[in-house]
């Protein structure tokens, strides 16, 4: 058994004291690398569908290019977890960045649809390698009473990067459609070099993994009510935030007000709502614990997406999108902190992290497909109702999930 519930009946633990610790410098290196990755991903996000379509293929074939990246993340996630346990996080992180860099540079040279599909799929393998290892490094490097804030800083780098990237990518694509891919590939190689130099093995020796402790096993963690609840939240988050928000929400927005600008506005509003509360949510997680923020955040996210399906005007639509972004921002730092609490800094937990991320990616892959079928058969309202209900149920599930914050479980 990984952990046991330490909450005594009737016992009300105090709030976390305000931490006097500083965020380790190694964390800031990872935040900078995350920002570079997010900006680069944003560079190619608006260009990729058009680049795929330039090979005179169907819309279905274009969507296959988009989903192949996530599909290969799902398929390779277990192997990534084993690699992290075997070789530790640093080398897998750097190798993953290099693989994505090479695949992105190759995409710029693709002269057929099938080469593009192969290169994009190859990138998904590298992506899951560096995301699993990055999560493992954050677990090791984050002080227990700063885990919420560290997760919000890391997540905030992705949010800001994803806002800036598409703007730059659109400009670069005016030069030539392959230019954003080259810029992203070079940026990833620079990020890998920065991590290799400044996140050196000698610096990581200050945060050692105890080799006497066996790697954390999935069978053990599944007995933990907190882990069961957090992977449920991850699945719902992948379904909505990485699936429906990108694939279905822009289409629905265009039914409210005609014009492609509406889709961009709604996505930007979601990102703004997310960014506006993310740092506060991280601090809240380090003050009141993990369970309350992740429960409230998922319920708000789900309720907002249900309301989106019933929106009849632009004001209601963007208000719900902003609220959904705030809900996601409230839940995500707490979810990352839960994983860190369960694994702890001294034990290898690559498979545990990989399984969580695999559930997120599965949600992102199947969510748009199932929702799209509902939209085509019974309408947008039912599609958003199903999607939002998953997040609400994930939040309610946390009633049975134990609190993992060390300052609430230690006596």
mmCIF file of C-alpha atoms in Angstrom, residues 33 341 363:
data_model
loop_
_atom_site.group_PDB
_atom_site.id
_atom_site.type_symbol
_atom_site.label_atom_id
_atom_site.label_comp_id
_atom_site.label_asym_id
_atom_site.label_seq_id
_atom_site.Cartn_x
_atom_site.Cartn_y
_atom_site.Cartn_z
ATOM 1 C CA UNK A 33 12.262 25.530 -20.891
ATOM 2 C CA UNK A 341 2.587 14.134 -2.569
ATOM 3 C CA UNK A 363 -9.371 11.870 -22.883
#
